[in-house]
Amino acid sequence: MVSDVLCRCVASPPAPGAAPTQSPAEDPCGGAVCGGPEHRLRLWSLFQELDVNNDGGLCVNDLAVGLRRLGLPRTEGELRKIVKAGDKDLDGQLDFEEFVHYLQDHEKKLRLVFKSLDKKNDGRIDAQEIMQSLRDLGVKISEQQAEKILKSMDKNGTMTIDWNEWRDYHLLHPVENVPEIILYWKHSTIFDVGENLTVPDEFTVEERQTGMWWRHLVAGGGAGAVSRTCTAPLDRLKVLMQVHASRSNNMCIVGGFTQMIREGGAKSLWRGNGINVIKIAPESAIKFMAYEQIKRLVGSDQETLRIHERLVAGSLAGAIAQSSIYPMEVLKTRMALRKTGQYSGMLDCAKKILSKEGMTAFYKGYIPNMLGIIPYAGIDLAVYETLKNTWLQRYAVNSADPGVFVLLACGTISSTCGQLASYPLALVRTRMQAQATIEGAPEVTMSSLFKHILRTEGAFGLYRGLAPNFMKVIPAVSISYVVYENLKITLGVQSR
């Protein structure tokens, strides 16, 4: 525990079966800071209560039985998380010192959350402060819901929570309040749909300090690689329809697949997928590092940014990452559109582009790509927040946990809306990237290309390839989720 509850200078644990005997006078701090050894005694009594087999250690079974007796039942997953977090010697259980240290660390986090919620800085949290804190983070709840959260922790019926009530409720109790709501509803971006405009995921202080963040990124990158590979035929068809479909040829889904297979066989369906997978790692790393730096400039010291701050930070980080790997985007488009035998591989493609068109060819379509980030990220976040708040208002009766299906549905719908809004810019970008594949074609600007498409094909021309693009969203999200969850287990990443 922190200093006002447990004296850190009392370092030696009592022998199993015996209570601490050190008096306040023997305590180097004199009990002036932490209140003395009586708090240590309280923890020792709790430890003995939980140690149901009296072996001097708390295993998962001890905690399950002991907490159930105290009226605080926990799931097996929650109990394993407690043991894993506090088990320093990796023997599968917590001795008294490990138990104390776990509670110390846990209480530090609880104090930080309490201070962030105490907007009036009066040492108490009321319903309005809970509503305001959640509103700042993009979660809207009614006053009745806020009062329900308060009642679960309010011991004296004042409809406010002081520090002691907050700490005692959360010390060994399932978290079913503000931190849990925020954690459940973070807009996760690990569900890869082959687009690179999403706002980066956020990581807790603990995840950054322990290095757990890079495991999340590796798991997300692996999930994206598998997902993109499985949906690559639809992605290539989208690119072909964006560039070659018109009123005259009226390329359709079946016709497009038939044309690809006839020209290069079934293997040609995956053209461009290699570079599409390779660019996941550098883009994710650059986006994460840029996002972390920008957060410090546009946001406050709080762990989770407000919605508008996250939009600004995410858009800037996305722009930096896209600028860094944009030549790979051009290569991906050229590789997807290549004829059989045109290039021997990615390096050959890059060399020929460089020799024939110069370095500027690797940044064709850069402007519409950058412009597409803002509507995509803005609408993606706005729709997600709307769906999230609607679910909370209507269905969050007994728990803030929406379940996997709701989160997947919200993420899929919001991503789809974001893509719909930015699709015309994506189509113009792809056509500009592909310009050199049409011999003798004049160089065109973004505005002239927009005008040409509207004049020759109408507004519908700006949405060529939209059908295969949307067809891949649900399988891409589903595959990403399954692979991500399995990779997390392999890498030892705790569920968030």
XYZ file of C-alpha atoms in Angstrom:
496
model
C 0.000 0.000 0.000
C 1.058 3.630 -0.323
C 2.591 5.476 2.596
C -0.600 6.706 4.254
C -1.870 3.136 4.695
C 1.165 0.906 5.111
C 4.537 1.828 6.585
C 7.246 0.978 4.073
C 9.904 0.863 6.791
C 8.358 -2.271 8.293
C 10.168 -4.604 5.952
C 10.267 -8.056 7.539
C 7.162 -10.241 7.358
C 5.898 -12.042 10.440
C 6.401 -15.766 10.687
C 3.488 -17.848 9.364
C 0.822 -18.081 12.038
C 2.138 -15.069 14.000
C 1.053 -11.442 13.894
C 3.478 -8.498 13.665
C 4.583 -7.343 17.108
C 6.504 -4.152 16.291
C 5.075 -1.168 18.133
C 4.698 2.354 16.750
C 7.564 3.483 18.986
C 9.878 0.956 17.320
C 8.749 2.066 13.891
C 11.420 4.409 12.366
C 8.765 6.754 10.988
C 6.921 6.755 14.310
C 3.623 6.124 12.573
C 3.502 9.823 11.649
C 3.322 9.245 7.910
C 1.535 5.954 7.462
C -0.410 5.404 10.643
C 1.873 2.707 12.057
C 1.968 -1.082 12.103
C -1.751 -1.458 12.779
C -2.207 -1.253 9.039
C 0.354 -4.014 8.602
C -1.614 -5.999 11.155
C -4.811 -5.427 9.162
C -3.121 -6.760 6.034
C -1.759 -9.746 7.936
C -5.262 -10.558 9.179
C -6.578 -10.334 5.631
C -3.743 -12.555 4.392
C -4.561 -15.203 7.000
C -8.249 -14.992 6.089
C -7.419 -15.691 2.433
C -4.801 -18.386 3.140
C -7.409 -21.139 3.465
C -4.901 -24.031 3.607
C -2.534 -22.208 6.033
C 0.606 -22.859 3.979
C 1.865 -19.260 4.004
C 1.004 -18.596 0.360
C -1.995 -17.487 -1.668
C -2.670 -19.517 -4.806
C -5.586 -19.054 -7.210
C -7.681 -21.580 -5.257
C -6.965 -19.838 -1.927
C -8.078 -16.494 -3.364
C -11.192 -18.043 -4.935
C -12.353 -19.616 -1.675
C -11.222 -16.776 0.602
C -12.764 -13.965 -1.431
C -15.986 -15.925 -1.853
C -16.197 -16.180 1.963
C -15.731 -12.409 2.159
C -18.532 -11.864 -0.357
C -16.139 -10.772 -3.117
C -16.297 -13.546 -5.736
C -13.849 -13.219 -8.642
C -13.537 -15.037 -11.934
C -10.625 -17.430 -12.440
C -9.143 -15.079 -15.020
C -9.164 -12.154 -12.575
C -7.582 -14.281 -9.839
C -4.836 -15.494 -12.168
C -4.135 -11.890 -13.091
C -3.689 -10.977 -9.388
C -1.313 -13.877 -8.758
C 0.664 -13.222 -11.945
C 1.021 -9.507 -11.168
C 2.337 -10.076 -7.647
C 4.270 -13.343 -8.026
C 7.872 -12.076 -8.090
C 9.580 -15.430 -7.494
C 7.336 -17.222 -10.038
C 6.314 -20.025 -7.659
C 2.638 -19.749 -8.561
C 1.503 -18.142 -5.311
C 1.850 -14.970 -3.238
C 3.656 -14.963 0.078
C 2.906 -12.171 2.563
C 5.478 -9.732 1.193
C 4.391 -10.327 -2.388
C 0.776 -9.811 -1.298
C 1.691 -6.499 0.364
C 3.699 -5.309 -2.646
C 0.857 -6.174 -5.017
C -1.563 -4.111 -2.926
C 0.956 -1.240 -2.784
C 1.217 -1.100 -6.566
C -2.520 -1.554 -7.009
C -3.278 1.263 -4.605
C -0.923 3.656 -6.381
C -2.975 3.177 -9.538
C -6.221 3.603 -7.617
C -4.983 6.890 -6.148
C -4.066 8.247 -9.593
C -7.521 7.394 -10.925
C -9.185 8.907 -7.835
C -7.284 12.171 -8.280
C -8.164 12.366 -11.954
C -11.864 11.946 -11.103
C -11.836 14.448 -8.235
C -12.361 17.511 -10.456
C -13.207 19.820 -7.528
C -10.122 18.657 -5.627
C -12.151 18.352 -2.419
C -11.281 14.737 -1.649
C -14.675 13.410 -2.720
C -16.211 12.191 -5.997
C -19.843 12.885 -6.859
C -22.069 11.852 -9.763
C -21.382 15.003 -11.769
C -17.614 14.449 -11.567
C -17.993 10.882 -12.817
C -20.181 12.066 -15.707
C -17.712 14.845 -16.592
C -14.676 12.542 -16.479
C -16.317 10.029 -18.769
C -17.583 12.774 -21.075
C -14.014 14.066 -21.448
C -13.008 10.586 -22.589
C -15.893 10.203 -25.035
C -18.198 8.084 -22.847
C -21.632 9.558 -22.130
C -23.721 8.134 -19.295
C -26.892 9.398 -17.632
C -27.017 10.803 -14.112
C -28.888 7.652 -13.018
C -26.024 5.492 -14.306
C -23.475 7.688 -12.511
C -25.462 7.404 -9.273
C -25.578 3.628 -9.678
C -21.777 3.585 -9.912
C -21.606 5.705 -6.749
C -24.028 3.536 -4.768
C -21.886 0.441 -5.327
C -19.031 2.145 -3.423
C -20.867 4.532 -1.068
C -20.872 3.090 2.464
C -22.425 5.991 4.383
C -25.218 6.977 1.990
C -23.865 10.454 1.196
C -23.858 9.802 -2.573
C -20.213 10.832 -2.658
C -17.079 8.690 -2.405
C -14.037 9.613 -0.352
C -10.601 8.079 -0.820
C -11.103 5.355 1.803
C -14.367 4.190 0.231
C -12.770 4.164 -3.222
C -9.698 2.235 -2.026
C -11.556 -0.294 0.091
C -13.999 -1.073 -2.703
C -11.303 -1.673 -5.335
C -8.545 -3.287 -3.285
C -9.712 -6.833 -3.906
C -12.978 -6.264 -5.720
C -13.900 -6.679 -9.393
C -13.591 -3.335 -11.173
C -17.050 -2.342 -12.445
C -16.856 1.412 -12.741
C -15.088 4.268 -14.475
C -11.678 2.650 -15.195
C -13.379 -0.493 -16.486
C -15.706 1.437 -18.773
C -12.785 3.346 -20.277
C -10.721 0.176 -20.695
C -13.504 -1.795 -22.341
C -14.388 0.974 -24.742
C -10.981 2.065 -25.996
C -11.245 2.198 -29.774
C -8.927 -0.684 -30.609
C -7.229 -0.560 -33.989
C -5.870 -4.098 -34.137
C -8.712 -5.184 -36.418
C -6.856 -4.757 -39.691
C -8.980 -4.146 -42.783
C -6.051 -3.365 -45.073
C -6.394 0.404 -44.708
C -3.732 2.451 -42.950
C -5.606 5.526 -41.797
C -6.796 4.444 -38.340
C -5.940 6.248 -35.114
C -3.195 4.340 -33.228
C -4.102 2.311 -30.170
C -3.257 3.665 -26.709
C -1.312 1.806 -24.057
C -1.412 2.161 -20.298
C 1.559 3.405 -18.276
C 2.077 -0.132 -16.999
C 2.103 -1.566 -20.527
C 4.680 0.999 -21.629
C 6.896 0.479 -18.574
C 6.857 -3.320 -18.748
C 7.374 -3.442 -22.517
C 4.000 -5.119 -23.008
C 3.145 -2.548 -25.702
C 5.510 -4.063 -28.248
C 3.865 -7.473 -27.762
C 0.508 -5.892 -28.555
C 2.041 -4.367 -31.688
C 3.617 -7.683 -32.741
C 0.320 -9.505 -32.173
C -1.546 -6.824 -34.117
C 1.022 -6.914 -36.932
C 0.823 -10.695 -37.181
C -2.965 -10.554 -37.232
C -2.846 -7.917 -39.956
C -0.446 -10.003 -42.062
C -2.701 -13.058 -41.925
C -5.836 -10.990 -42.500
C -4.418 -9.141 -45.515
C -3.119 -12.352 -47.050
C -6.511 -14.037 -46.732
C -8.343 -11.079 -48.290
C -5.635 -10.156 -50.859
C -7.664 -11.298 -53.913
C -10.443 -8.861 -53.006
C -7.896 -6.119 -52.374
C -6.265 -6.646 -55.785
C -9.676 -6.689 -57.467
C -10.476 -3.365 -55.789
C -7.274 -1.807 -57.179
C -7.996 -3.125 -60.699
C -11.535 -1.746 -60.610
C -10.338 1.621 -59.254
C -7.888 2.006 -62.141
C -9.447 0.172 -65.092
C -13.219 -0.014 -64.504
C -15.309 2.449 -66.507
C -18.703 2.804 -68.196
C -17.337 1.250 -71.362
C -15.903 -1.994 -69.924
C -18.266 -2.246 -66.909
C -15.858 -4.509 -64.974
C -17.711 -6.529 -62.325
C -16.566 -8.764 -59.476
C -16.899 -12.083 -61.330
C -15.441 -10.610 -64.522
C -12.539 -9.112 -62.624
C -11.602 -12.410 -60.981
C -11.946 -14.208 -64.326
C -9.667 -11.675 -66.002
C -6.984 -11.979 -63.298
C -6.963 -15.791 -63.389
C -6.953 -15.900 -67.198
C -4.008 -13.476 -67.374
C -1.780 -14.954 -64.663
C -3.389 -17.979 -63.050
C -4.706 -18.347 -59.497
C -1.372 -17.202 -58.069
C -1.870 -13.765 -59.635
C -4.715 -13.093 -57.204
C -2.070 -12.323 -54.559
C -0.002 -9.844 -56.580
C 1.001 -6.903 -54.422
C 0.304 -8.749 -51.169
C 3.976 -9.186 -50.277
C 4.707 -5.462 -50.066
C 1.319 -4.905 -48.409
C 2.355 -7.238 -45.569
C 5.950 -5.999 -45.322
C 4.886 -2.388 -44.760
C 2.805 -3.277 -41.669
C 5.803 -3.373 -39.298
C 7.488 -0.037 -40.163
C 4.203 1.809 -40.405
C 2.915 0.510 -37.053
C 6.198 1.314 -35.289
C 6.474 4.830 -36.748
C 2.811 5.573 -36.064
C 3.081 4.410 -32.447
C 6.252 6.411 -31.718
C 4.900 9.541 -33.407
C 1.589 9.207 -31.569
C 3.279 8.932 -28.180
C 5.327 12.071 -28.847
C 2.416 14.089 -30.233
C 0.204 13.085 -27.272
C 2.558 14.974 -24.977
C 2.200 18.110 -27.089
C -1.544 18.208 -27.812
C -2.862 16.511 -24.674
C -2.554 16.717 -20.924
C -0.810 14.385 -18.498
C -3.746 12.017 -18.380
C -3.263 8.510 -19.671
C -6.187 8.599 -22.096
C -6.689 11.526 -24.453
C -10.013 13.235 -25.052
C -11.692 12.532 -28.376
C -10.634 15.741 -30.149
C -7.070 15.372 -28.841
C -6.940 11.803 -30.036
C -8.197 12.834 -33.467
C -5.492 15.496 -33.814
C -2.711 13.270 -32.464
C -3.854 10.260 -34.475
C -4.179 12.184 -37.728
C -0.718 13.721 -37.340
C 0.829 10.365 -36.424
C -0.893 8.756 -39.399
C 0.420 11.471 -41.704
C 3.983 11.011 -40.416
C 3.820 7.237 -40.780
C 2.272 7.420 -44.265
C 4.893 9.937 -45.378
C 7.647 7.603 -44.208
C 6.408 4.489 -46.003
C 4.550 6.069 -48.918
C 6.946 4.733 -51.597
C 5.894 1.253 -50.454
C 2.261 2.230 -51.125
C 3.166 3.128 -54.702
C 5.071 -0.151 -55.088
C 2.072 -2.084 -53.760
C -0.212 -0.498 -56.380
C 2.250 -1.094 -59.229
C 2.818 -4.718 -58.154
C -0.938 -5.339 -57.946
C -1.472 -3.948 -61.462
C 1.551 -5.559 -63.145
C 1.261 -7.901 -66.103
C 2.785 -11.374 -66.029
C 6.566 -11.055 -66.435
C 6.577 -7.244 -66.185
C 8.641 -7.260 -62.956
C 10.699 -10.048 -61.445
C 9.994 -8.795 -57.935
C 9.650 -5.765 -55.668
C 13.253 -4.607 -56.082
C 13.054 -4.904 -59.862
C 9.835 -2.886 -59.822
C 11.444 -0.174 -57.673
C 14.546 -0.004 -59.935
C 12.485 0.356 -63.118
C 10.267 3.060 -61.618
C 13.340 4.969 -60.405
C 15.182 4.735 -63.745
C 12.204 5.583 -65.982
C 10.256 8.068 -63.852
C 12.597 9.370 -61.186
C 12.211 9.663 -57.431
C 9.074 11.796 -57.636
C 7.142 8.797 -58.995
C 7.273 7.244 -55.511
C 5.119 10.108 -54.189
C 2.380 10.146 -56.836
C -1.001 10.483 -55.152
C 0.593 11.719 -51.930
C -1.689 14.757 -51.533
C -5.059 12.934 -51.834
C -3.659 10.247 -49.523
C -2.854 12.824 -46.834
C -6.197 14.579 -47.307
C -7.993 11.260 -46.847
C -6.620 10.765 -43.336
C -8.743 13.490 -41.722
C -12.218 12.444 -42.955
C -11.394 8.780 -42.358
C -10.143 9.216 -38.777
C -12.759 11.850 -37.904
C -15.770 9.884 -39.124
C -14.355 6.584 -37.824
C -14.032 8.017 -34.299
C -17.319 9.952 -34.439
C -19.361 6.914 -35.523
C -17.613 4.677 -32.996
C -18.318 7.124 -30.151
C -21.968 7.444 -31.226
C -22.494 3.677 -31.354
C -20.670 3.212 -28.055
C -22.714 5.830 -26.221
C -25.961 4.506 -27.698
C -25.136 1.024 -26.412
C -24.216 2.356 -22.960
C -27.419 4.363 -22.668
C -29.733 1.551 -23.755
C -28.100 -1.681 -22.654
C -25.486 -0.996 -19.942
C -27.739 -2.078 -17.074
C -25.663 -4.440 -14.964
C -22.216 -4.167 -16.557
C -20.104 -1.863 -18.697
C -18.653 -4.852 -20.556
C -20.176 -4.792 -24.062
C -18.801 -8.176 -25.107
C -16.679 -9.036 -28.115
C -19.521 -8.993 -30.640
C -20.581 -5.423 -29.796
C -17.004 -4.131 -29.964
C -16.398 -5.881 -33.284
C -19.674 -4.540 -34.671
C -18.946 -0.959 -33.557
C -15.407 -1.099 -34.961
C -16.524 -2.624 -38.254
C -19.360 -0.140 -38.823
C -17.251 2.899 -37.893
C -14.352 1.783 -40.099
C -16.744 1.170 -42.992
C -18.243 4.667 -42.626
C -14.746 6.166 -42.510
C -13.780 4.338 -45.691
C -16.990 5.429 -47.418
C -16.227 9.089 -46.673
C -12.598 8.951 -47.811
C -13.051 6.518 -50.724
C -13.075 9.094 -53.571
C -9.699 10.395 -52.361
C -8.414 6.819 -52.124
C -9.536 6.115 -55.698
C -7.843 9.271 -57.049
C -4.677 8.376 -55.100
C -4.612 4.881 -56.630
C -5.124 6.210 -60.168
C -2.313 8.719 -59.708
C -0.026 5.988 -58.352
C -0.827 3.839 -61.388
C -0.397 6.534 -64.043
C 2.900 5.210 -65.407
C 1.357 1.794 -66.089
C -0.522 3.377 -69.008
C 2.061 4.269 -71.657
C 1.825 7.760 -73.042
C -0.677 8.863 -70.439
C -0.207 12.550 -69.550
C 0.564 13.592 -65.990
C -2.602 14.774 -64.265
C -3.183 16.622 -61.016
C -5.589 15.633 -58.280
C -8.136 18.298 -59.184
C -8.020 17.577 -62.929
C -8.454 13.850 -62.254
C -11.498 14.539 -60.058
C -13.022 16.683 -62.818
C -12.251 14.073 -65.487
C -13.911 11.258 -63.491
C -17.011 13.356 -62.733
C -17.294 14.453 -66.368
C -16.860 11.014 -67.939
C -18.338 8.674 -65.328
C -20.352 10.825 -62.953
C -20.241 10.667 -59.150
C -20.526 6.882 -59.310
C -17.072 6.795 -60.929
C -15.512 7.959 -57.659
C -16.688 4.728 -56.012
C -15.350 2.142 -58.476
C -14.163 -0.932 -56.570
C -16.243 -0.131 -53.490
C -18.052 -3.505 -53.543
C -14.932 -5.737 -53.158
C -13.551 -3.229 -50.668
C -16.587 -3.661 -48.404
C -16.748 -7.410 -49.057
C -13.374 -7.835 -47.372
C -14.199 -5.826 -44.214
C -16.085 -8.477 -42.207
C -13.723 -11.398 -43.018
C -10.715 -9.136 -42.419
C -11.982 -8.032 -38.995
C -12.958 -11.589 -38.009
C -9.634 -13.096 -39.076
C -7.698 -10.277 -37.371
C -9.540 -10.841 -34.098
C -9.054 -14.629 -34.018
C -5.351 -14.433 -34.942
C -4.747 -11.519 -32.553
C -6.260 -13.347 -29.578
C -4.195 -16.472 -30.286
C -0.971 -14.487 -30.762
C -1.607 -12.671 -27.475
C -1.720 -16.028 -25.681
C 1.489 -17.138 -27.394
C 3.286 -13.907 -26.517
C 1.986 -13.854 -22.937
C -0.039 -10.664 -23.388
C -2.750 -10.149 -20.783
C -6.236 -9.305 -22.006
C -6.939 -5.617 -21.648
